[in-house]
mmCIF file of C-alpha atoms (C1' of nucleotides) in Angstrom:
data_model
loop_
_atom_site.group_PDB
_atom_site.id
_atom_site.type_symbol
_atom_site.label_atom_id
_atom_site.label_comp_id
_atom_site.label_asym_id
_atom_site.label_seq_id
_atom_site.Cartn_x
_atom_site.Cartn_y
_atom_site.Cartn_z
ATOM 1 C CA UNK A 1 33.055 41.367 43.962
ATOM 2 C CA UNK A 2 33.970 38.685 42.275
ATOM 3 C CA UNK A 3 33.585 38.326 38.158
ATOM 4 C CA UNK A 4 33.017 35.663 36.172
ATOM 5 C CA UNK A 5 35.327 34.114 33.806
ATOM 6 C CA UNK A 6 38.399 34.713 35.060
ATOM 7 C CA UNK A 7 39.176 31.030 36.417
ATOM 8 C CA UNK A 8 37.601 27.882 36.498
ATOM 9 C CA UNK A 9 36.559 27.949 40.229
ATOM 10 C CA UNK A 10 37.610 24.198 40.384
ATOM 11 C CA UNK A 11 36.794 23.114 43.464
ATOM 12 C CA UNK A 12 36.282 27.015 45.454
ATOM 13 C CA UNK A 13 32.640 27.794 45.112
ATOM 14 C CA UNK A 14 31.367 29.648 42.265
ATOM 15 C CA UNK A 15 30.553 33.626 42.558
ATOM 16 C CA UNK A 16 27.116 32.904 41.043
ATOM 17 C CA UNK A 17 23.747 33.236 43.462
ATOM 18 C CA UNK A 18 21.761 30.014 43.227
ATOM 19 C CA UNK A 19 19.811 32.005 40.988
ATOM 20 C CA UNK A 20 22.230 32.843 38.642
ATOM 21 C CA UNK A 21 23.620 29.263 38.570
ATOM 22 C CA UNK A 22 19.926 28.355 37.508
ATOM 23 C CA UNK A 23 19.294 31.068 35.053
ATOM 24 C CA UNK A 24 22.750 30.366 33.319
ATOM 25 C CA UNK A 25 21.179 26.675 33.503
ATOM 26 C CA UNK A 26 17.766 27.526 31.870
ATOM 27 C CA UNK A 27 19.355 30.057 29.063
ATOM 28 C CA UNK A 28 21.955 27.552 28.151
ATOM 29 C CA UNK A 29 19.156 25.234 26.930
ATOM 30 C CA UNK A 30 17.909 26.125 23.683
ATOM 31 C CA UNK A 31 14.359 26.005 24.540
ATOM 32 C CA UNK A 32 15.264 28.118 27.530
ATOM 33 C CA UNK A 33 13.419 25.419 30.095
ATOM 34 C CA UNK A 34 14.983 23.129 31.912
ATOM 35 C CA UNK A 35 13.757 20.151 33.642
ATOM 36 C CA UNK A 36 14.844 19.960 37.184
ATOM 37 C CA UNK A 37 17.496 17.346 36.761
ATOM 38 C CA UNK A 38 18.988 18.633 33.675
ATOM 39 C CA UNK A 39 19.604 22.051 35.625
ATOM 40 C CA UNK A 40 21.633 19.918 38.625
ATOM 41 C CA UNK A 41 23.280 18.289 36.086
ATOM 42 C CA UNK A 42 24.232 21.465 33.990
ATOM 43 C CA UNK A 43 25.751 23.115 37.514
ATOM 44 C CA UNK A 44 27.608 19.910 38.684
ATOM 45 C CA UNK A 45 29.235 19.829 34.864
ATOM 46 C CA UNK A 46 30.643 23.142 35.232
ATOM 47 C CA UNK A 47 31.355 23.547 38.730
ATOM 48 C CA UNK A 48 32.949 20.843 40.367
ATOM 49 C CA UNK A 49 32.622 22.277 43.554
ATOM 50 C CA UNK A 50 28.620 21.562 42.958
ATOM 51 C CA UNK A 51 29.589 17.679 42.975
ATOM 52 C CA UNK A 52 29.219 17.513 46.281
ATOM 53 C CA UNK A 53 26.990 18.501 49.449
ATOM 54 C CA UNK A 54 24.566 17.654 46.494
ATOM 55 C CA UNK A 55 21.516 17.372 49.403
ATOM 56 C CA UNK A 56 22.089 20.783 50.971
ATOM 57 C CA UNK A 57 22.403 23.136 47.353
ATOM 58 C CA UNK A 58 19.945 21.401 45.763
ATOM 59 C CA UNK A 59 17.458 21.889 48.327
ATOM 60 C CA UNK A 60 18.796 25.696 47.589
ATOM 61 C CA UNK A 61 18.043 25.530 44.376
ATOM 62 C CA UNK A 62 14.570 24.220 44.475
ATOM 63 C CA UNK A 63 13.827 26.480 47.105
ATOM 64 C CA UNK A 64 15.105 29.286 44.827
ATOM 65 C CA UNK A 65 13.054 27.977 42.057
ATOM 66 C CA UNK A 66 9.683 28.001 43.934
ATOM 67 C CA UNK A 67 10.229 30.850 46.020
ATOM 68 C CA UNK A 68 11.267 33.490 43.480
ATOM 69 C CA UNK A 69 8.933 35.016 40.996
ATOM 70 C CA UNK A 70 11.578 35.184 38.176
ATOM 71 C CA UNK A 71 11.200 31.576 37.595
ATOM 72 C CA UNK A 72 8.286 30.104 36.123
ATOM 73 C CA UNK A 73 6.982 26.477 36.315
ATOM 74 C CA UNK A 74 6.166 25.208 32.938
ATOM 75 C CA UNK A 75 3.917 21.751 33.248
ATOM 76 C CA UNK A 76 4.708 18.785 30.863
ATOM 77 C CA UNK A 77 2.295 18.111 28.616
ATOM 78 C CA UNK A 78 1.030 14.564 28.928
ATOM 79 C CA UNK A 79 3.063 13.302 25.790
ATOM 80 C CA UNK A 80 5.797 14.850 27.797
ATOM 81 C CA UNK A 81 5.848 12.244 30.080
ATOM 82 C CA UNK A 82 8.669 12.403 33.231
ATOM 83 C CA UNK A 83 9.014 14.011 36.716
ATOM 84 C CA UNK A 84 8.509 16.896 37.655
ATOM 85 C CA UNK A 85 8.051 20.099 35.356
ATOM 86 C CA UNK A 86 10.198 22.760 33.384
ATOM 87 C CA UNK A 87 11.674 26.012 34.488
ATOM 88 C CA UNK A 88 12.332 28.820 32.731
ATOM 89 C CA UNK A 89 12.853 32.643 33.057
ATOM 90 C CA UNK A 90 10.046 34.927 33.354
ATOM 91 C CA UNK A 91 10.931 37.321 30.619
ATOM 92 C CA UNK A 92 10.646 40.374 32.183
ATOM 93 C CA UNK A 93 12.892 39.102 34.881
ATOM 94 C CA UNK A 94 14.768 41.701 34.004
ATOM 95 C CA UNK A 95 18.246 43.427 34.531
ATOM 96 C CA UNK A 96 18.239 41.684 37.840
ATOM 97 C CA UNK A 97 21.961 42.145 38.238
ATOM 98 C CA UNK A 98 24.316 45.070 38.238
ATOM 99 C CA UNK A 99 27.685 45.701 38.211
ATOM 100 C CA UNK A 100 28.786 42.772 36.863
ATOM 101 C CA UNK A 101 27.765 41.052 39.923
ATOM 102 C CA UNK A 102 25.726 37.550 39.729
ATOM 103 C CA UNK A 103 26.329 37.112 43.770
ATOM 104 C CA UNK A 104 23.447 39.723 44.425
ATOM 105 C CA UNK A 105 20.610 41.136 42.516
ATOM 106 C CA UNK A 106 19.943 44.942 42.740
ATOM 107 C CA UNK A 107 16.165 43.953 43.371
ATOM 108 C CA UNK A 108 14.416 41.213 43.750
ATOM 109 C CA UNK A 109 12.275 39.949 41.205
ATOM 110 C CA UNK A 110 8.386 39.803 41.433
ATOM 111 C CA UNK A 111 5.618 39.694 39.184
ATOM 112 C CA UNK A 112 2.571 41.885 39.735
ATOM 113 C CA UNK A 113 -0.306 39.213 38.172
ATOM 114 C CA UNK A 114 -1.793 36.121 38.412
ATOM 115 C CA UNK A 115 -1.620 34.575 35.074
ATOM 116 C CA UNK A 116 -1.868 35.723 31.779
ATOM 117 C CA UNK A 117 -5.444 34.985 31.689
ATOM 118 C CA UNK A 118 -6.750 36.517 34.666
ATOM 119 C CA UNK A 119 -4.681 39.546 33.823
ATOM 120 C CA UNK A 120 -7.133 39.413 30.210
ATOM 121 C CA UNK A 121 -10.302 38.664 31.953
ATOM 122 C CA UNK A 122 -10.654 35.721 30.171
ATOM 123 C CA UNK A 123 -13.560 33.502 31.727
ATOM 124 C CA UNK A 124 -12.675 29.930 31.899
ATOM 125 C CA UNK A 125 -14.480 29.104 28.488
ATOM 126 C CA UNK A 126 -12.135 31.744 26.389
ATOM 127 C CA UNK A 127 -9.227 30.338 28.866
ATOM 128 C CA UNK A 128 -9.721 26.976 27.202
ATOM 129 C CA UNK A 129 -10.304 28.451 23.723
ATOM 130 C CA UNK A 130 -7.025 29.999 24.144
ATOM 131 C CA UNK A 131 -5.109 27.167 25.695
ATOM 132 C CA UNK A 132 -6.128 25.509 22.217
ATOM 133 C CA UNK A 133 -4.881 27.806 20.283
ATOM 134 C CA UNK A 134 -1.886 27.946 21.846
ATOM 135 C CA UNK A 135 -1.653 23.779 21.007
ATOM 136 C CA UNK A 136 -2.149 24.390 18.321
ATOM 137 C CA UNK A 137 0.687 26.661 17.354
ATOM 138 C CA UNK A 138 2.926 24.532 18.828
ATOM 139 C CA UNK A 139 1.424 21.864 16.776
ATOM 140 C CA UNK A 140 2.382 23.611 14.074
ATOM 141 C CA UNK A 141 5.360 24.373 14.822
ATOM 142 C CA UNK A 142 6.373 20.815 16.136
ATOM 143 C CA UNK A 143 5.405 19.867 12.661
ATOM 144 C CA UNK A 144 7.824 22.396 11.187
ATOM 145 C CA UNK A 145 10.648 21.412 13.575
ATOM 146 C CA UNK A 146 10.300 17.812 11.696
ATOM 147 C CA UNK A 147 10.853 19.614 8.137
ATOM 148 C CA UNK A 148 14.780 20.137 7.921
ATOM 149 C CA UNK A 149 14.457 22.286 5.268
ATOM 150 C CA UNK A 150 11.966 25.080 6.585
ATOM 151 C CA UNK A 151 12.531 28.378 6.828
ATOM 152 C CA UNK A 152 14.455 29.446 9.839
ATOM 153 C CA UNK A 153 13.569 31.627 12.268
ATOM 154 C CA UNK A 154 14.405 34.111 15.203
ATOM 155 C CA UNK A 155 14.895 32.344 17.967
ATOM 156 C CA UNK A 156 14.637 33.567 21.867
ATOM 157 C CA UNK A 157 15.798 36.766 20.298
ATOM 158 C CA UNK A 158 16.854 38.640 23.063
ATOM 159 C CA UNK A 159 15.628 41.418 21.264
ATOM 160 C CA UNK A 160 18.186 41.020 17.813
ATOM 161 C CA UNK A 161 14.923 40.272 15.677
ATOM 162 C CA UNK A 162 13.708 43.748 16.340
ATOM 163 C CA UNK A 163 16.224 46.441 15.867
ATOM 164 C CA UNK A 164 13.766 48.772 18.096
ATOM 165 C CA UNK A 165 14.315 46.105 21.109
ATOM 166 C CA UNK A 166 16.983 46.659 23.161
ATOM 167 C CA UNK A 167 15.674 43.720 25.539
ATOM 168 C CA UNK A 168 18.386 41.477 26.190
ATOM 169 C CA UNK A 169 17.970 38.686 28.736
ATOM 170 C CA UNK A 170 20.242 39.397 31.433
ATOM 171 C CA UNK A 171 20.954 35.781 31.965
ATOM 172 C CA UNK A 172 21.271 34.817 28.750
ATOM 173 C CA UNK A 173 24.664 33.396 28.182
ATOM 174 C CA UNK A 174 25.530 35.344 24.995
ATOM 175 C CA UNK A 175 24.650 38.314 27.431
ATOM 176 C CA UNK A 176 26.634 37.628 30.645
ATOM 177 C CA UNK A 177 29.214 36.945 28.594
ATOM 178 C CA UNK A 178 29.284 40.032 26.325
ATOM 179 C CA UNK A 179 29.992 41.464 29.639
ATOM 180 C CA UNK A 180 33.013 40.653 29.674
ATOM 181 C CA UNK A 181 33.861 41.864 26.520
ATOM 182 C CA UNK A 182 33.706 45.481 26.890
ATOM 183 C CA UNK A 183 35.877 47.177 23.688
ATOM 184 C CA UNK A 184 37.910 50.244 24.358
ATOM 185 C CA UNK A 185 35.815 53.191 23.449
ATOM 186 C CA UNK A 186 32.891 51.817 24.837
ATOM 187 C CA UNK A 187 31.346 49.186 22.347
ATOM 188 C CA UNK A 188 30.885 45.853 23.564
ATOM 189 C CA UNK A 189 31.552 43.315 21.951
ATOM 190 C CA UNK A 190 28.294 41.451 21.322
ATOM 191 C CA UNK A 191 28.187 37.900 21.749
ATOM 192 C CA UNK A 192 24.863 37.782 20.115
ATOM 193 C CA UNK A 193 25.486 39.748 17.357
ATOM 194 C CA UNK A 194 27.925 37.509 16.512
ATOM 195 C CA UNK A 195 25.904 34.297 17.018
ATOM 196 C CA UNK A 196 23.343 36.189 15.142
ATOM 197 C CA UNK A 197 25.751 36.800 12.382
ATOM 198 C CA UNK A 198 26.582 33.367 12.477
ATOM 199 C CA UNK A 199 30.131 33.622 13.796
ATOM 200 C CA UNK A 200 31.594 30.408 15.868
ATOM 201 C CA UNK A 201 32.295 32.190 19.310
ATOM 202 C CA UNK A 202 33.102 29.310 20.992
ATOM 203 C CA UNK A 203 36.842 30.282 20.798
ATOM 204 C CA UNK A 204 36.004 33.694 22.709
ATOM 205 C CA UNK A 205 33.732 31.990 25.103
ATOM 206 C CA UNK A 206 36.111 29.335 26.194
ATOM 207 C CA UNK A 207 38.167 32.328 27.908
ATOM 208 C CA UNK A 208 35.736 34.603 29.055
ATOM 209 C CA UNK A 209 33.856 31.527 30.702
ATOM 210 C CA UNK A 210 36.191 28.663 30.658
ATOM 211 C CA UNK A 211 34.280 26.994 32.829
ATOM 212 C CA UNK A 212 31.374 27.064 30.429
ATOM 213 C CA UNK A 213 33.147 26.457 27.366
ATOM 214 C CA UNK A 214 36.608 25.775 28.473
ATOM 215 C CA UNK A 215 38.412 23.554 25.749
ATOM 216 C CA UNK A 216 38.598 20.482 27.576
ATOM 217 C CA UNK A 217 34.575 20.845 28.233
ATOM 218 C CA UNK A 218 33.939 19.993 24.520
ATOM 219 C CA UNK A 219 32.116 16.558 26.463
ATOM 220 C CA UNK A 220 29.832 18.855 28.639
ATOM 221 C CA UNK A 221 27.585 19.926 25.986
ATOM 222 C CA UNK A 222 28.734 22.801 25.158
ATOM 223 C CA UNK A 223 25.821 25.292 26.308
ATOM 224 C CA UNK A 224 24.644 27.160 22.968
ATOM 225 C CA UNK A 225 25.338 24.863 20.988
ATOM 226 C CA UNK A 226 23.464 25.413 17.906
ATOM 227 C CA UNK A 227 24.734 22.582 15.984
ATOM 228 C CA UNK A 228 21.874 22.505 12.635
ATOM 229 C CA UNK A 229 21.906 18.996 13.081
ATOM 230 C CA UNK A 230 19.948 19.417 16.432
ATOM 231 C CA UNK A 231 17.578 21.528 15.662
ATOM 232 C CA UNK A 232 15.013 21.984 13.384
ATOM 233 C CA UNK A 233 13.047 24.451 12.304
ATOM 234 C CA UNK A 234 11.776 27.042 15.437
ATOM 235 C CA UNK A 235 14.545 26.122 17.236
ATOM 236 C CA UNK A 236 13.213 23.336 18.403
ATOM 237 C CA UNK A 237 15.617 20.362 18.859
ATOM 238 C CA UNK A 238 14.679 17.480 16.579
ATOM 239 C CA UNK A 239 15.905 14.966 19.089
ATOM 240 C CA UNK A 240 14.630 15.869 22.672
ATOM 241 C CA UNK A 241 14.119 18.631 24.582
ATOM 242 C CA UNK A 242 16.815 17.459 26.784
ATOM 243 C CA UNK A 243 15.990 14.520 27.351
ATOM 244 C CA UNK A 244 12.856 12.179 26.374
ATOM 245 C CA UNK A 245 12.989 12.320 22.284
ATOM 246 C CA UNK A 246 9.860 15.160 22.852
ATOM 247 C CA UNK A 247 9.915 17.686 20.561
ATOM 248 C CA UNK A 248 6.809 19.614 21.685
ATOM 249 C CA UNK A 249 7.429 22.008 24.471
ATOM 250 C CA UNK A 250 4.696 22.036 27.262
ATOM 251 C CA UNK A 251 2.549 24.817 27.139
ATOM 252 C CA UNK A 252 4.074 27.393 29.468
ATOM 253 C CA UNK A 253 1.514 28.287 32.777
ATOM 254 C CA UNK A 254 2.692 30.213 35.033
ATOM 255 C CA UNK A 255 1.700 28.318 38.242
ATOM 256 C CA UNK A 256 1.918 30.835 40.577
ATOM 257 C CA UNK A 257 -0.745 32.841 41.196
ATOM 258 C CA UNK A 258 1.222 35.614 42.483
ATOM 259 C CA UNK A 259 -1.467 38.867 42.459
ATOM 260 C CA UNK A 260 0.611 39.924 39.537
ATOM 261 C CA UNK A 261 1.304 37.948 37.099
ATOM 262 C CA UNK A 262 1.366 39.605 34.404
ATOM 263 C CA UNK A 263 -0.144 42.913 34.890
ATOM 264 C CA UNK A 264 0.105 44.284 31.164
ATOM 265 C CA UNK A 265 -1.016 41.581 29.440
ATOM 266 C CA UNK A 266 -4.304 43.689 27.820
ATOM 267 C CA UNK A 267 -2.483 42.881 24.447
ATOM 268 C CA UNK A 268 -3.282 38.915 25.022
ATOM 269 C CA UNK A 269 -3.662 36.900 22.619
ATOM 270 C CA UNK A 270 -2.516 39.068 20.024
ATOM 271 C CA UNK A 271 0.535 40.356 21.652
ATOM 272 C CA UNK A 272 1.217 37.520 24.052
ATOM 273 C CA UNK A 273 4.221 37.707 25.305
ATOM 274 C CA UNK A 274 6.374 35.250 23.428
ATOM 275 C CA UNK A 275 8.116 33.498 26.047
ATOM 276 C CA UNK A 276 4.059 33.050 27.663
ATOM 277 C CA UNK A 277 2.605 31.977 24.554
ATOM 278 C CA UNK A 278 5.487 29.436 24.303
ATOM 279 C CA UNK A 279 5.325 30.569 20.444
ATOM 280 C CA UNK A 280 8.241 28.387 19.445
ATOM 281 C CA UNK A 281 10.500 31.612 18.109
ATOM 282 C CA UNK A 282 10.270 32.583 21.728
ATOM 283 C CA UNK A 283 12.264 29.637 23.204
ATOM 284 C CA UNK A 284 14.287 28.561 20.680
ATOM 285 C CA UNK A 285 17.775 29.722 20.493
ATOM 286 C CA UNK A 286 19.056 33.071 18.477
ATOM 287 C CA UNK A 287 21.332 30.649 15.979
ATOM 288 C CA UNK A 288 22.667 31.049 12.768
ATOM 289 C CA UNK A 289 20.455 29.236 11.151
ATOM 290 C CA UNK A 290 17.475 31.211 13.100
ATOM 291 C CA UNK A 291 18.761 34.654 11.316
ATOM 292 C CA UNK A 292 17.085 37.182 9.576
ATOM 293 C CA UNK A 293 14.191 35.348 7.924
ATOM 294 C CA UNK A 294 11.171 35.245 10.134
ATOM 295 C CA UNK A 295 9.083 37.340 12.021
ATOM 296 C CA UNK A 296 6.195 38.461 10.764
ATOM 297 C CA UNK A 297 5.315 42.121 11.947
ATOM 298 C CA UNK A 298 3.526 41.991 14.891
ATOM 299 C CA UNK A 299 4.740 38.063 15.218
ATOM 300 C CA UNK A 300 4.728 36.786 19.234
ATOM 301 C CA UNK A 301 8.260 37.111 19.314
ATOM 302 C CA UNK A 302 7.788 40.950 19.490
ATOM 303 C CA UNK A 303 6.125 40.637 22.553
ATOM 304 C CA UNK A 304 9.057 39.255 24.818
ATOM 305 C CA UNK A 305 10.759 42.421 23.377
ATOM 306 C CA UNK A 306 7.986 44.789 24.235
ATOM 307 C CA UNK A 307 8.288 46.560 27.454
ATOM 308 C CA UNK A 308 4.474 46.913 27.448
ATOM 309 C CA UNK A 309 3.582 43.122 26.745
ATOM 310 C CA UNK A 310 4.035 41.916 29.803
ATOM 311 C CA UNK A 311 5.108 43.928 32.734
ATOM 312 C CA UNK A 312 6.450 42.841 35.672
ATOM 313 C CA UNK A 313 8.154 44.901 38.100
ATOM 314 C CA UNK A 314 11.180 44.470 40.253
ATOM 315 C CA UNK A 315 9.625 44.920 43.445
ATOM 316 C CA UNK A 316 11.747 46.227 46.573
ATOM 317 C "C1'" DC B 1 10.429 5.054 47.427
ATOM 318 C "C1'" DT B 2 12.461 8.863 45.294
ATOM 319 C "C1'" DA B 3 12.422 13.127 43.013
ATOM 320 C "C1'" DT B 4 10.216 17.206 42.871
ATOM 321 C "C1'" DG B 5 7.892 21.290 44.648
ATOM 322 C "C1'" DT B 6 6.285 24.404 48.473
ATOM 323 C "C1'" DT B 7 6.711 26.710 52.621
ATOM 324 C "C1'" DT B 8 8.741 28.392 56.838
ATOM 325 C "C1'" DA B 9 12.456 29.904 59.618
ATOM 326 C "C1'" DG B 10 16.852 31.617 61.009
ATOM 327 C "C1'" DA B 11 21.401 33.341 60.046
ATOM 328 C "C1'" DC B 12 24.427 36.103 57.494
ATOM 329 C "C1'" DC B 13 25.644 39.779 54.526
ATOM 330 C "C1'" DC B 14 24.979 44.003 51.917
ATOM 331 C "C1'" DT B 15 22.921 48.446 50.846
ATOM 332 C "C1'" DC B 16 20.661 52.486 52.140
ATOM 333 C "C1'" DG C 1 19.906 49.859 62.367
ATOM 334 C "C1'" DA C 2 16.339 48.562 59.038
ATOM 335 C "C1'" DG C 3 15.226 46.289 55.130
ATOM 336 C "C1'" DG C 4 16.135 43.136 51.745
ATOM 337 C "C1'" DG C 5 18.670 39.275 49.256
ATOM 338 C "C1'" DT C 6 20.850 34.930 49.773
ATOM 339 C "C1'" DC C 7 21.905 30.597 51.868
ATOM 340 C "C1'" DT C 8 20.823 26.706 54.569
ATOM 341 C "C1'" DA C 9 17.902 23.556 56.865
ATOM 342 C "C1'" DA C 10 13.825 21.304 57.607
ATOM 343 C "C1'" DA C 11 9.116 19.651 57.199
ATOM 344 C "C1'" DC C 12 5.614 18.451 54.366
ATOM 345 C "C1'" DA C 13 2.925 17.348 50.097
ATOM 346 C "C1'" DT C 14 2.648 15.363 45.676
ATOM 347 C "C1'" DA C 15 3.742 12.881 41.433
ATOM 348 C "C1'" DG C 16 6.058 9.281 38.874
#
DNA sequence: CTATGTTTAGACCCTC
DNA sequence: GAGGGTCTAAACATAG
């Protein structure tokens, strides 16, 4: 099976599923959503065989985004103003992929819920109550993402703010790529510890995924990027999320009322799932700048870490 | 009108 | 061979 990272691809097609291409697409982004466009655009930067038959893979990839469970439709809020909505990773999407392989999961994803608040009981009065509260945290936040000074935070953690989380997003770029940086004796080589730890990787990624941060793609944004200049406090970028100049993520709804949701979500609202709750730690990068000082115990980002927050299960 | 999102269907491939 | 994942195509609906 093919690997990642060991040539550019140029024009052959890439050995990434659609739904790997899109993942890599959504974890690249610091808020870990991507607008539709900005998702094309990220696969057609790196893989020039993308460019073309544009019609027929993008009609793929929307398919892929609707269709599977692991993706989740975040709406824009109306200062968010643009076509069409978000898409991120459910975060329990889990270790979709084995062996190395981003051609073929082992299982397919699927979530076991209907949303969040079903899964609570929540009657449509505490449903608004908590879709307020959940403005208003990102309120908050939005505000702190203006201060440049504030205290930084955790980002998406993928699990490094807790040292009893082992939860890593499979898809997450600092995590495909630590793949493929196995050390002798075992240890890998941990691309997030390092960005944690604040060291530049962008030497080591340029040759483990040269098509994501090959030298001559310093123009293609590179993909983790956590340039402080960008970003504020939270992790949220100070200039756009993407695109726009917005600096308030949408609050994230899973549209799908799949039967399953998110079957474990008896925690809500305490425990809300981070990535659900769109608590800003939850989708803004693991950076330097986001190190060590945040997270209050018991703080939202926990839950994306917690197996029991919000399970999903890979379904067969 | 175009981009986006949903759904259905068939073919191909892989794993069990 | 069955079942499941992926890819492709197409039709349709909706929003900007």
């Amino acid at each position: 099976m093919p690997r990642p990272g060991r040539n550019t691809y140029s024009d052959q097609k890439p050995p990434y599923s659609y739904i790997s291409l899109t993942a890599m697409a959504i974890q690249s982004c610091p808020e870990k959503m991507l607008p539709l466009s900005e998702i094309y655009k990220f696969i057609m930067d790196r893989f020039p065989y993308y460019r073309e038959n544009t019609q027929r893979w993008q009609n793929s990839l929307r398919h892929n985004l609707s269709f599977n469970d692991c993706f989740i439709k975040i709406p824009r809020r109306p200062d968010q103003p643009g076509k069409g909505s978000f898409w991120a990773l459910h975060p329990n999407c889990g270790d979709m992929f084995e062996n190395g392989s981003f051609l073929r999961r082992r299982k397919r994803f699927k979530v076991i819920t209907p949303d969040p608040l079903a899964a609570v009981g929540a009657k449509p009065s505490e449903a608004a109550h908590y879709l307020q509260q959940q403005h208003a945290k990102l309120r908050l936040s939005a505000l702190a993402a203006t201060g440049a000074h504030l205290p930084p935070v955790a980002g998406y953690n993928l699990g490094a703010a807790s040292p009893a989380s082992t939860f890593k997003h499979p898809f997450a770029i600092e995590n495909i790529i630590a793949r493929e940086y196995k050390v002798p004796g075992g240890l890998a080589f941990s691309a997030v510890q390092s960005v944690s730890a604040g060291y530049p990787l962008h030497g080591q990624l340029s040759s483990a995924w040269p098509h994501m941060y090959g030298a001559g793609a310093a123009d293609t944004a590179a993909p983790i990027s956590m340039a402080s200049a960008d970003y504020g406090a939270y992790g949220v970028p100070i200039k756009s999320l993407c695109h726009g100049g917005q600096t308030l993520p949408a609050i994230p709804v899973p549209i799908k009322a799949t039967p399953a949701s998110v079957a474990g979500l008896s925690a809500l609202p305490h425990h809300l799932p981070a990535f659900l709750s769109n608590s800003p730690q939850s989708l803004s990068p693991t950076s330097p700048h986001a190190a060590a000082s945040q997270s209050s115990p018991g703080a939202p980002s926990d839950a994306l870490t917690s197996p029991a927050a919000l399970q999903s299960v890979a379904v067969h």
